[in-house]
Short mmCIF file of C-alpha atoms in Angstrom, two decimals:
data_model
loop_
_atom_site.label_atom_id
_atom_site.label_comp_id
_atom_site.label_asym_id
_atom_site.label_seq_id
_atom_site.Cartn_x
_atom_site.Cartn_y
_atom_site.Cartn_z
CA UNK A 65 -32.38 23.75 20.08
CA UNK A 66 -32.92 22.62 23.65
CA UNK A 67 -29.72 22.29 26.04
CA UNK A 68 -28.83 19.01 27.68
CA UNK A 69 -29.65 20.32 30.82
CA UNK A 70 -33.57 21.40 29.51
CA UNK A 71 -34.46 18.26 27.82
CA UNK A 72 -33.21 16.32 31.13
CA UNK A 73 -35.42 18.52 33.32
CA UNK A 74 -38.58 17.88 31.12
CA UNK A 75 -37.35 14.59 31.22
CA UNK A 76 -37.61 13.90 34.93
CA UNK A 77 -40.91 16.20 34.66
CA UNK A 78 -42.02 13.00 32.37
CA UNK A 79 -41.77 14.00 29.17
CA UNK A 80 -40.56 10.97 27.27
CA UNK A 81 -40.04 12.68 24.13
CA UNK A 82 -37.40 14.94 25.67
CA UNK A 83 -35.38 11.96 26.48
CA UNK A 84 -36.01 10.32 23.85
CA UNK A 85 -34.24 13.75 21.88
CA UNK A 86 -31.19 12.73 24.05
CA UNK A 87 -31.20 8.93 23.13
CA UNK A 88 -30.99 10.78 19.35
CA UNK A 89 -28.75 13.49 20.35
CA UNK A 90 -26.18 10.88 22.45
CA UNK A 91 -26.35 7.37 20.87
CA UNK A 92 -23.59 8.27 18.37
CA UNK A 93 -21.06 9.24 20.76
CA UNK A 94 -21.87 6.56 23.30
CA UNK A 95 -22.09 3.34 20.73
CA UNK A 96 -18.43 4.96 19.29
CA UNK A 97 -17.14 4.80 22.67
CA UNK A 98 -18.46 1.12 23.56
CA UNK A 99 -17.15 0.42 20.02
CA UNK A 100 -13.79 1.33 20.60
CA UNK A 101 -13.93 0.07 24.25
CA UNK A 102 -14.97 -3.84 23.43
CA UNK A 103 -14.35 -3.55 19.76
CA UNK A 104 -17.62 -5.54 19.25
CA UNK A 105 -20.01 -4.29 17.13
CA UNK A 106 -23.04 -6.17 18.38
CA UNK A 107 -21.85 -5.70 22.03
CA UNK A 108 -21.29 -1.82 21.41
CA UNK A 109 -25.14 -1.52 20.32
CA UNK A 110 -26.55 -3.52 23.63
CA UNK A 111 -24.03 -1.70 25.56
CA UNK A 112 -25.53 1.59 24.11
CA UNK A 113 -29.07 -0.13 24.61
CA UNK A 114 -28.44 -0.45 28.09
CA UNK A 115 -26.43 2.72 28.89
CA UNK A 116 -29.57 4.78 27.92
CA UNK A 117 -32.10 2.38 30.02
CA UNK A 118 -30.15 2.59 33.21
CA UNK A 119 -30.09 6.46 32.23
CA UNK A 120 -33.79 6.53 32.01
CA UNK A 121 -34.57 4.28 34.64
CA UNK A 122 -31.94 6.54 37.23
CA UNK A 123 -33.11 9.92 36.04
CA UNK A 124 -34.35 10.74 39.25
CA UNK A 125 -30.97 10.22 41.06
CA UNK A 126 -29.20 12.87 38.82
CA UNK A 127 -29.12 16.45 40.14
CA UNK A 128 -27.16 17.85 37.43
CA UNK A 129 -23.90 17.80 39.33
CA UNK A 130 -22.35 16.49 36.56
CA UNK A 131 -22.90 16.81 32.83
CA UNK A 132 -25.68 14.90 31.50
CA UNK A 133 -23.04 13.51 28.55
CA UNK A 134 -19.89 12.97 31.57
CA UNK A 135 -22.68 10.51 33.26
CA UNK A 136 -23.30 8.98 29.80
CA UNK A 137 -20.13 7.91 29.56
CA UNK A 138 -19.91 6.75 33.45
CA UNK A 139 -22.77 4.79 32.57
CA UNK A 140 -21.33 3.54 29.30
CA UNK A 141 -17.12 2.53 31.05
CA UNK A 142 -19.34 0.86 33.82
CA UNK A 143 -20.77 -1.49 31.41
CA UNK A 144 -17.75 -1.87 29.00
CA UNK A 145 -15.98 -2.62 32.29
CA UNK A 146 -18.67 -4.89 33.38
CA UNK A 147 -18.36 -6.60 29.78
CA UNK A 148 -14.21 -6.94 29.58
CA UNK A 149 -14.52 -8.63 33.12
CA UNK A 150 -17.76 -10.99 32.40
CA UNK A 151 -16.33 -12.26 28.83
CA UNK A 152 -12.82 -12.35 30.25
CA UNK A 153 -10.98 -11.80 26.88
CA UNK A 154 -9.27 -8.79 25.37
CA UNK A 155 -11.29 -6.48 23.86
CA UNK A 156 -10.79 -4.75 20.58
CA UNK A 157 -11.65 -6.88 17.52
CA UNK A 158 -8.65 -8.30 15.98
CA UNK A 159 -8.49 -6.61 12.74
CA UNK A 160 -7.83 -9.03 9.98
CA UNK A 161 -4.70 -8.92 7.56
CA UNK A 162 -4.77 -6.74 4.40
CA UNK A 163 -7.75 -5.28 2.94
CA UNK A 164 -10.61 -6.61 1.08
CA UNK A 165 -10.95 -4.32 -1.78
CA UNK A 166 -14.67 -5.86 -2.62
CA UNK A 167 -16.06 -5.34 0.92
CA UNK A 168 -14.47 -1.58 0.79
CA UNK A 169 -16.10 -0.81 -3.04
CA UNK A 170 -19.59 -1.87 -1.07
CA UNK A 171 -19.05 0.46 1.05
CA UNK A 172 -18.03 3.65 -1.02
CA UNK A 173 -19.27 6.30 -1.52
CA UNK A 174 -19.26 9.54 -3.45
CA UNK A 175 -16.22 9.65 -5.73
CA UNK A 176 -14.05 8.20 -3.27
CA UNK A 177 -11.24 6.40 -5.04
CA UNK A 178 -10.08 2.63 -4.42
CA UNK A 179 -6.95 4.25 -3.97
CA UNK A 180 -7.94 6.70 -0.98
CA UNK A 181 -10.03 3.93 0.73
CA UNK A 182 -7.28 1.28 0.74
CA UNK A 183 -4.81 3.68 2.28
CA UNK A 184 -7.72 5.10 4.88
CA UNK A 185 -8.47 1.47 5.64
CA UNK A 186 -5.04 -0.40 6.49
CA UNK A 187 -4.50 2.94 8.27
CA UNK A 188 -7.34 2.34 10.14
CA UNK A 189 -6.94 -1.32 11.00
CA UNK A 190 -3.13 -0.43 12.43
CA UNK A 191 -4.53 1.76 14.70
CA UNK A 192 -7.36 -0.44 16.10
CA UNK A 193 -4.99 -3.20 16.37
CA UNK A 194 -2.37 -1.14 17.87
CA UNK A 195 -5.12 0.36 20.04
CA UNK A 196 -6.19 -3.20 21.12
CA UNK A 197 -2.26 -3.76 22.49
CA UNK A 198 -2.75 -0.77 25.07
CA UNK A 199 -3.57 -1.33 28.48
CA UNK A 200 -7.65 -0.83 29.59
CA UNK A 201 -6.60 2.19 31.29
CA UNK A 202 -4.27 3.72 29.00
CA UNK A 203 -6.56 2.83 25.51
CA UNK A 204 -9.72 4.63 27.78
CA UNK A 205 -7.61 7.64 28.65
CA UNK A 206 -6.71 8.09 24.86
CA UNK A 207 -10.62 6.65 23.60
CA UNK A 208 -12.32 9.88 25.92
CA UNK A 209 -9.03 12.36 24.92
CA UNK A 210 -9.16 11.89 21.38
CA UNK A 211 -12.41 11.05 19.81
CA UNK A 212 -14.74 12.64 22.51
CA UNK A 213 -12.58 15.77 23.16
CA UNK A 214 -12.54 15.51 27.11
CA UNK A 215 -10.17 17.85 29.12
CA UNK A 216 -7.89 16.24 31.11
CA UNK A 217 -9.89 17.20 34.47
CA UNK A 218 -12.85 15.57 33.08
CA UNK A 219 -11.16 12.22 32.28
CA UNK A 220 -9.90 12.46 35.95
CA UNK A 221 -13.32 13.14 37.21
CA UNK A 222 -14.61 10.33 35.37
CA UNK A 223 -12.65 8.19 36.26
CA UNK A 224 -11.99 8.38 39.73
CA UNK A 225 -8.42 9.12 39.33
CA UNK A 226 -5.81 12.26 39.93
CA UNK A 227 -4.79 14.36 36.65
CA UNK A 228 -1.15 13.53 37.30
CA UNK A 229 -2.82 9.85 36.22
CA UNK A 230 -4.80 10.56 33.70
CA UNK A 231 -1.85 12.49 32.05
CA UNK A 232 0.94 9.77 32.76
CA UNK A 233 -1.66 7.31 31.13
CA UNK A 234 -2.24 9.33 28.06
CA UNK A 235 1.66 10.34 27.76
CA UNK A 236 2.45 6.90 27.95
CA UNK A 237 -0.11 5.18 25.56
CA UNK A 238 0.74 7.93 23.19
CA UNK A 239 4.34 6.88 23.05
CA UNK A 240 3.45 3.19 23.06
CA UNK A 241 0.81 4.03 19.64
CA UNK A 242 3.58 6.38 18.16
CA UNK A 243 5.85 3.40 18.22
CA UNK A 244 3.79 0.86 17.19
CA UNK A 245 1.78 2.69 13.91
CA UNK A 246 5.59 3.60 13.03
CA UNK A 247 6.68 0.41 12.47
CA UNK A 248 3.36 -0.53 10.78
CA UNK A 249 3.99 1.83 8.47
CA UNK A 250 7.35 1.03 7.93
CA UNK A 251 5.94 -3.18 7.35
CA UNK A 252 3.51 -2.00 4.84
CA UNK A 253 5.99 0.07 2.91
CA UNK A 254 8.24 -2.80 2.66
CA UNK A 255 5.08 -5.41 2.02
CA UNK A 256 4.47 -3.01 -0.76
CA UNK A 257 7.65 -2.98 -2.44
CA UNK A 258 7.96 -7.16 -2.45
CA UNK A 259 4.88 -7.05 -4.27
CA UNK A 260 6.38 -4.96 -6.55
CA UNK A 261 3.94 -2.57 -7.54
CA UNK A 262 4.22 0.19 -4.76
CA UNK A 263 0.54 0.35 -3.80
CA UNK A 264 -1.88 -2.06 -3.72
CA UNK A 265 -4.32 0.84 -5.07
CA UNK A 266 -1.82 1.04 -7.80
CA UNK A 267 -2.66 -2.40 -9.27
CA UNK A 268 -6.07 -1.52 -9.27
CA UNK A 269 -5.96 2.29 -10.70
CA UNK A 270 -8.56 5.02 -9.83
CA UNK A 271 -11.81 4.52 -10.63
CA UNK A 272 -12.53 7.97 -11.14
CA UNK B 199 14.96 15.51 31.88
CA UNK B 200 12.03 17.79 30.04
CA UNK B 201 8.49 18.10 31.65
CA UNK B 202 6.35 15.96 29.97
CA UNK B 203 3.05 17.10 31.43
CA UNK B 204 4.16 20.44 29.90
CA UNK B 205 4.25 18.79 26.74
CA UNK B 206 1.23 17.03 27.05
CA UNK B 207 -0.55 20.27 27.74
CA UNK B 208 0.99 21.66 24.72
CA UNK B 209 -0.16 18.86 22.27
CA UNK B 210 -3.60 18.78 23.36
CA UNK B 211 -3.79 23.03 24.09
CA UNK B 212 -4.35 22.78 27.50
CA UNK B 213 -1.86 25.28 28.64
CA UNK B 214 -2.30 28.67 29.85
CA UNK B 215 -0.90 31.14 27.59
CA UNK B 216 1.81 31.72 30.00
CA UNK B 217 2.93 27.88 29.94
CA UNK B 218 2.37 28.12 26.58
CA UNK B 219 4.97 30.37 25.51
CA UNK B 220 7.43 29.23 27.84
CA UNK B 221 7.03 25.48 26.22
CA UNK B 222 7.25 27.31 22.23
CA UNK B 223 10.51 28.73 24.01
CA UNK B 224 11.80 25.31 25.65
CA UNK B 225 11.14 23.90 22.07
CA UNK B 226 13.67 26.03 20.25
CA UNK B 227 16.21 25.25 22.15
CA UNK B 228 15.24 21.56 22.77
CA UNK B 229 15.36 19.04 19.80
CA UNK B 230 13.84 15.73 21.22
CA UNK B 231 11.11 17.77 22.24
CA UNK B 232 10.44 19.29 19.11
CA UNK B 233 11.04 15.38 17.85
CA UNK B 234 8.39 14.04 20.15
CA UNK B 235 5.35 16.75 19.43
CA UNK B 236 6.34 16.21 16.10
CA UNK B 237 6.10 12.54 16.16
CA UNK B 238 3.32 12.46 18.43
CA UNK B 239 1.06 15.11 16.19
CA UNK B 240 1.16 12.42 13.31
CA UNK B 241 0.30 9.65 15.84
CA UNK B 242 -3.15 11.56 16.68
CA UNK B 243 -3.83 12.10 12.82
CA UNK B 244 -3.06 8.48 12.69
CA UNK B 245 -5.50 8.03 15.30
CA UNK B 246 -8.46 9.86 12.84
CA UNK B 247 -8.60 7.46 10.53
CA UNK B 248 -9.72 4.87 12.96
CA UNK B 249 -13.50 5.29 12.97
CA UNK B 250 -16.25 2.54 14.45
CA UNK B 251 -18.53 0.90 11.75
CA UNK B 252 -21.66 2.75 10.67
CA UNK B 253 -24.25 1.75 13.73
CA UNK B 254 -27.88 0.26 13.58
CA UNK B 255 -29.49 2.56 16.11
CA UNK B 256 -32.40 4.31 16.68
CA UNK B 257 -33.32 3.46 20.34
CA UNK B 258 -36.51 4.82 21.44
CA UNK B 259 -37.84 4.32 25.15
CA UNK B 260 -41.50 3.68 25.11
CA UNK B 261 -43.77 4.40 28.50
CA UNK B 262 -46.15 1.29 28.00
CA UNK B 263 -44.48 -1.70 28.21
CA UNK B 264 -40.98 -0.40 30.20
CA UNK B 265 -38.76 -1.32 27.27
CA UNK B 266 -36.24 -0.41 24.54
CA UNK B 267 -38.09 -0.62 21.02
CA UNK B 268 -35.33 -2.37 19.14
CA UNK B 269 -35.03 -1.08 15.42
CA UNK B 270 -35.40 -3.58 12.86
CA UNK B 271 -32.06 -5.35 11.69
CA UNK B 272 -30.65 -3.49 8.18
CA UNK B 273 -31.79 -5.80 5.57
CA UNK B 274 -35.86 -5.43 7.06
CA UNK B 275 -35.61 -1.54 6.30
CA UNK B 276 -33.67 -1.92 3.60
CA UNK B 277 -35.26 -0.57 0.66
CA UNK B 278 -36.45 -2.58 -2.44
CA UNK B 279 -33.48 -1.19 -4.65
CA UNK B 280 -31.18 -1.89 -1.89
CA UNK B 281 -31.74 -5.56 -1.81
CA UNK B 282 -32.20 -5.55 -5.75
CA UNK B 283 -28.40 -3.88 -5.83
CA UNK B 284 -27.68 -6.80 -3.38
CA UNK B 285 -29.13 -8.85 -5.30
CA UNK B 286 -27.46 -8.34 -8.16
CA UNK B 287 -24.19 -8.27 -6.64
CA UNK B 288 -24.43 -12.07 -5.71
CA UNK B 289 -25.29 -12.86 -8.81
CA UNK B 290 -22.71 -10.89 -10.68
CA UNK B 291 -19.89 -12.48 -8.43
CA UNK B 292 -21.48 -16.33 -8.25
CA UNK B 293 -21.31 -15.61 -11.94
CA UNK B 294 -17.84 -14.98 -12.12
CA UNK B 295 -16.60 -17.38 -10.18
CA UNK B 296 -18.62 -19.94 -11.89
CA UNK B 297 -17.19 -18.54 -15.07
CA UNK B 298 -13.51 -18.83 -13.76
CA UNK B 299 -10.92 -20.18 -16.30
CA UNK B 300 -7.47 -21.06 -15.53
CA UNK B 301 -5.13 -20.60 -18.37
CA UNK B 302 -1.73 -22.28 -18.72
CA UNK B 303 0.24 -21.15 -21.39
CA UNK B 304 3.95 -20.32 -22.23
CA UNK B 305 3.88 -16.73 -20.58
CA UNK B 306 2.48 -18.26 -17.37
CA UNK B 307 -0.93 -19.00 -15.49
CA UNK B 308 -3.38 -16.65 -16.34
CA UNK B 309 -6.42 -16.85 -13.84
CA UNK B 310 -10.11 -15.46 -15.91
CA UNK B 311 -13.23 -14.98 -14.52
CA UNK B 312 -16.37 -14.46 -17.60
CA UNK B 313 -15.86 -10.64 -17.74
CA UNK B 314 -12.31 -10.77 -18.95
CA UNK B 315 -13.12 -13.19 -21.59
CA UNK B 316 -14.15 -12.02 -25.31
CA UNK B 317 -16.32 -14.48 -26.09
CA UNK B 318 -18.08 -14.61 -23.04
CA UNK B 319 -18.41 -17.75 -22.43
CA UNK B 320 -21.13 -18.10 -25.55
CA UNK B 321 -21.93 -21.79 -25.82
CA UNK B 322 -22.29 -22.52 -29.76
CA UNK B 323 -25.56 -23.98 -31.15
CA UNK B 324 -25.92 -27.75 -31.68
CA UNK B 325 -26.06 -28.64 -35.16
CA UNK B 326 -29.01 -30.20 -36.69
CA UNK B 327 -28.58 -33.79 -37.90
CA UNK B 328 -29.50 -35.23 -41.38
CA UNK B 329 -28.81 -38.00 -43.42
CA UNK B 330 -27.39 -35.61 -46.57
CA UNK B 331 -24.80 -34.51 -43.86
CA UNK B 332 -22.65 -37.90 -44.23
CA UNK B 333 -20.52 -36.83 -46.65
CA UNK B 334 -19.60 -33.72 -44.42
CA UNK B 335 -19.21 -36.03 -41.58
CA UNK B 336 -16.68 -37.54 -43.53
CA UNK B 337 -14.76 -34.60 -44.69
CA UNK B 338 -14.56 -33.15 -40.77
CA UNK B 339 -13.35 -36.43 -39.92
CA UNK B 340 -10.56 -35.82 -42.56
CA UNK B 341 -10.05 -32.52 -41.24
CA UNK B 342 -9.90 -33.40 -37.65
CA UNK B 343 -7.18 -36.37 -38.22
CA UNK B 344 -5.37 -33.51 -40.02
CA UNK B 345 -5.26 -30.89 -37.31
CA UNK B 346 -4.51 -34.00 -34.61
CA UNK B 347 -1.43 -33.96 -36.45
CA UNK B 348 -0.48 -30.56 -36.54
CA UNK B 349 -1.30 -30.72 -32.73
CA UNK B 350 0.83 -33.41 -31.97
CA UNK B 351 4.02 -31.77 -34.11
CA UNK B 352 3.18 -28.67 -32.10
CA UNK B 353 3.27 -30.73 -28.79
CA UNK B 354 6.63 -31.85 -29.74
CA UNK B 355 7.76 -28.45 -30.21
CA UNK B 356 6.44 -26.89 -26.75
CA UNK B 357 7.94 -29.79 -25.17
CA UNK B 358 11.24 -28.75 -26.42
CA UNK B 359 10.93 -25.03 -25.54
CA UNK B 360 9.78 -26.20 -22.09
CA UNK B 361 12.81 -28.50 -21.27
CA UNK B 362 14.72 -25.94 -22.43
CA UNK B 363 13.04 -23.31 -20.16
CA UNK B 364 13.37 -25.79 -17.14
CA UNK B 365 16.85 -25.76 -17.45
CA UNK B 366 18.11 -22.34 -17.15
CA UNK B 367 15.03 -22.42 -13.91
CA UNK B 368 15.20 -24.30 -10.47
CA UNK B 369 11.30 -25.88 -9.45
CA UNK B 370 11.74 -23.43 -6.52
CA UNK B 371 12.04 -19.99 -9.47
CA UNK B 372 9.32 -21.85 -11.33
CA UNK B 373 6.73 -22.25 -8.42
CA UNK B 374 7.82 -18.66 -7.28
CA UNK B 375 7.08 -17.00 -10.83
CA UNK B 376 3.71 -19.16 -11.03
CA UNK B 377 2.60 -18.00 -7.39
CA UNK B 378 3.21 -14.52 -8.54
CA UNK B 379 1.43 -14.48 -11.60
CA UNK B 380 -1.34 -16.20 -9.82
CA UNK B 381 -0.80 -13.66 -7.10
CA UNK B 382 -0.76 -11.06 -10.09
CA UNK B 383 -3.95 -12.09 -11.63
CA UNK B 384 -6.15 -12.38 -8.05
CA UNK B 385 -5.06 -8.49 -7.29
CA UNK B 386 -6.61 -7.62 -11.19
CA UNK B 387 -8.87 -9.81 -10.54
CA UNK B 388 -10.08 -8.17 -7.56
CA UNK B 389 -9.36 -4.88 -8.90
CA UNK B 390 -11.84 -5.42 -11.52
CA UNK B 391 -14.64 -6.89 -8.75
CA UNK B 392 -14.33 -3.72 -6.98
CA UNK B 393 -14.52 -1.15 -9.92
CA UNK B 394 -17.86 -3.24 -11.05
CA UNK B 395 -19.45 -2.95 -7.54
CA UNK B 396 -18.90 0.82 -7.67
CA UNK B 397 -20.71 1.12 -10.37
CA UNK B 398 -23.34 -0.98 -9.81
CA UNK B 399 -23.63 1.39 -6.08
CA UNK B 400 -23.56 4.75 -8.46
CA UNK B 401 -26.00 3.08 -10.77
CA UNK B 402 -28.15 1.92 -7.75
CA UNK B 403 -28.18 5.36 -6.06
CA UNK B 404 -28.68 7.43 -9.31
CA UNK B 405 -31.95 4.70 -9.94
CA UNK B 406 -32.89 5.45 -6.14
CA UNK B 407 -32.76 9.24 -6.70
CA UNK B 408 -34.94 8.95 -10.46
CA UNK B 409 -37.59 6.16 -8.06
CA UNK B 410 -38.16 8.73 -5.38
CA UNK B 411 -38.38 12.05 -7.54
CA UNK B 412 -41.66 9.67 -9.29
CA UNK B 413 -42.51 8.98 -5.89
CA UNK B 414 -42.76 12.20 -4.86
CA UNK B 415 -44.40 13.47 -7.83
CA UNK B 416 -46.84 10.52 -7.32
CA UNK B 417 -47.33 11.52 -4.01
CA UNK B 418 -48.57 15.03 -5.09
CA UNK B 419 -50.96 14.20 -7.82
CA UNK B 420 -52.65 11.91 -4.87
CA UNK B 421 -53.04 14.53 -2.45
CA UNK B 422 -54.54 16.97 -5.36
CA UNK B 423 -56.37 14.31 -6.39
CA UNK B 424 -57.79 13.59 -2.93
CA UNK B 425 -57.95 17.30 -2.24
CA UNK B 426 -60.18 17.52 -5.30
CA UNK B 427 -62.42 14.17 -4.51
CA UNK B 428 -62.69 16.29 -0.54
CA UNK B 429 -64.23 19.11 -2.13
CA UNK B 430 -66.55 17.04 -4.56
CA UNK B 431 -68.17 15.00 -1.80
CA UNK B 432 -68.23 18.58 0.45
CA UNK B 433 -70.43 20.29 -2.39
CA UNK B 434 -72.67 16.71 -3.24
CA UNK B 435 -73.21 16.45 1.11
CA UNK B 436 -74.06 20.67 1.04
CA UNK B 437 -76.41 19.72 -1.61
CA UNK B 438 -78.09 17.26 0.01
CA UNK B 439 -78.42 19.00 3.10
CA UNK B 440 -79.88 21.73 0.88
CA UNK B 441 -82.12 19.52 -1.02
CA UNK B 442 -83.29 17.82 2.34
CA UNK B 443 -83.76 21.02 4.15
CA UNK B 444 -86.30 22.24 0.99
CA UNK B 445 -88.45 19.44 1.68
#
């Protein structure tokens, strides 16, 4: 398989299918990251959309001095930035309360229990919605940390910013989530036992 | 007060080894610290389970026209089983909620959608009407003035149990026991949607898996089939090249 750095120097030699291998090999990684950025689904994919047009359209301008994924995601925070500040609202979708156990058997699969998907669901919800309560800077620090593996030099680099920042900003959003998915989980034990029947999943039993 | 970017680098293995065992050192002897990359190890597993929905990619730049090709929204690739399995889906749920029954009886309310009934919701067959059926007409009649009455003494007695029921319960116990039963009955309810719609998905997929292995099989007897007609029209052409050549 081709590098990064190969398929980008057929690219600018004009070899379309080479980038078009990137668009495949990157448009996972960059939609997540608009995704958890805006929290819009729809947004995420023209944000994506874009992010790989202004790539195209600037190959010329990129010498390498960077990774070809690092100005991805420059490419990608520019327009999430650009978005935030042009719909002027806070991003993140607002999760909604409990969990829809129809909408969740529609999307199973394999012998996944009920069980296992309720409990990987509101899991999931209390950290997007404790995600959305972070400051930009701190929730894009922990987005490019956590789910895209970045060191801390390369968040710094990417962002314009000294280490010393980049770590203060993930030390303190850390706390902040630590906090704030403790006492969610703490709410949804206790929501659990007023309904009286420990689990939600319990009232509905495995299905395998 | 403890270094913290030390114990950043630690979490996230961004120490050299040096720092490294200095911090497993500082962590014996330091309990909130052990606390914190304790607490803050969970908080990143937490963090896992938070994954973006399933995208509708595949963007493809294309040299003629300067543009994005935009992939066709899910339900225009969607194959024909996957809309059937849709399909049926609607159905199955207008069905049960056009089929929902609310019971109120002495144990509670006791909300039923057609599946959880017996009978299914069979409508009985309209009798045919004749003139020898007057004297049955009559006799039903009878009958039906009979049970009225055995209705209305019941009545009297379910009144009775209820008043004294209401008694020993405040409205406010009453209206919490019926919102939990009602409460109850939504969560089976739903339980019961859910396990149906997994089936119907493992049914669908297992039906998608048979259509495609007879797809594929299909798809082979073609090609042999037009490998076979190839060679046919090769020898009839060499034939007549032959033929035309003798002349």
């Amino acid at each position: 398989m081709m590098s990064d750095e190969e398929l980008v120097a057929r690219s600018r030699g004009g070899d379309l299918d080479s980038f078009n291998q990137l668009v495949l090999r990157w448009e996972r990684p960059i939609y997540a990251l608009a995704y958890r950025v805006i929290g819009r689904e729809e947004d995420a994919r023209d944000v994506t959309q874009e992010t790989f047009l202004r790539a195209f359209r600037a190959l010329s301008g990129f010498k390498g001095q960077a990774k070809f994924s690092s100005w991805l995601y420059r490419i990608t925070l520019n327009l999430c930035r650009d978005w935030i500040r042009r719909e002027r609202r806070t991003p993140i979708a607002q999760a909604p309360e409990g969990v829809d156990l129809v909408e969740l058997a529609g999307e199973a699969v394999g012998t996944v229990s009920i069980d296992e998907l309720v409990s990987r669901k509101e899991l999931g919800r209390a950290v997007a919605k404790a995600m959305a309560l972070l400051p930009d800077e701190q929730r894009t620090a922990i987005i490019l940390k956590e789910y895209h593996g970045l060191t801390f030099q390369e968040i710094a680099d990417l962002l314009d910013c000294p280490l010393s920042t980049v770590k203060t900003r993930l030390y303190q959003g850390l706390t902040v989530l630590r906090r704030h998915l403790e006492e969610a989980d703490v709410a949804r034990a206790e929501q659990a036992r007023a309904r009286g029947t420990g689990t939600l999943g319990s009232a509905v039993g495995s299905t395998n | 007060m403890c270094d913290k970017d030390l114990l950043l680098g630690y979490l996230y293995d961004e120490l050299t080894p040096t720092d490294r065992q200095a911090f497993d050192r500082h962590l014996t002897a330091c309990a909130a610290c052990r606390d914190e990359v304790v607490g803050l190890r969970g908080t990143r597993t937490d963090l896992m389970s938070w994954a973006p929905p399933e995208p509708d990619l595949g963007f493809e730049i294309v040299r003629s026209a300067k543009t994005v090709e935009v992939p066709a929204r899910w339900w225009r690739r969607s194959p024909v089983w996957g809309l059937a399995a849709a399909a049926m889906i609607t159905l199955a749920v207008s069905a049960a909620i056009a089929n929902l029954e609310v019971k109120v009886g002495t144990d509670g309310v006791v909300v039923l959608t057609g599946w959880n009934r017996g009978d299914g919701g069979q409508v009985p067959a309209a009798p045919s009407a004749s003139a020898s059926d007057v004297q049955r007409v009559a006799a039903v009649e009878a009958r039906l003035k009979e049970l009225e009455g055995q209705l209305a003494a019941r009545q009297a007695a379910v009144a009775v149990t209820a008043s004294t029921v209401t008694g020993r319960m405040s409205d406010a116990e009453i209206l919490r026991l019926m919102r939990q039963t009602v409460s109850d009955s939504e969560q089976r309810q739903q339980g019961e949607l859910a396990r149906r719609i997994l089936q119907v998905n493992r049914d669908t997929e297992s039906a998608r898996r048979a259509d495609m292995d007879r797809l594929l099989v299909a798809y082979r007897q073609l090609q042999g089939t037009n490998f076979e007609t190839s060679q046919r029209q090769k020898a009839l052409e060499e034939h007549f090249i032959r033929v035309g050549m003798q002349r």
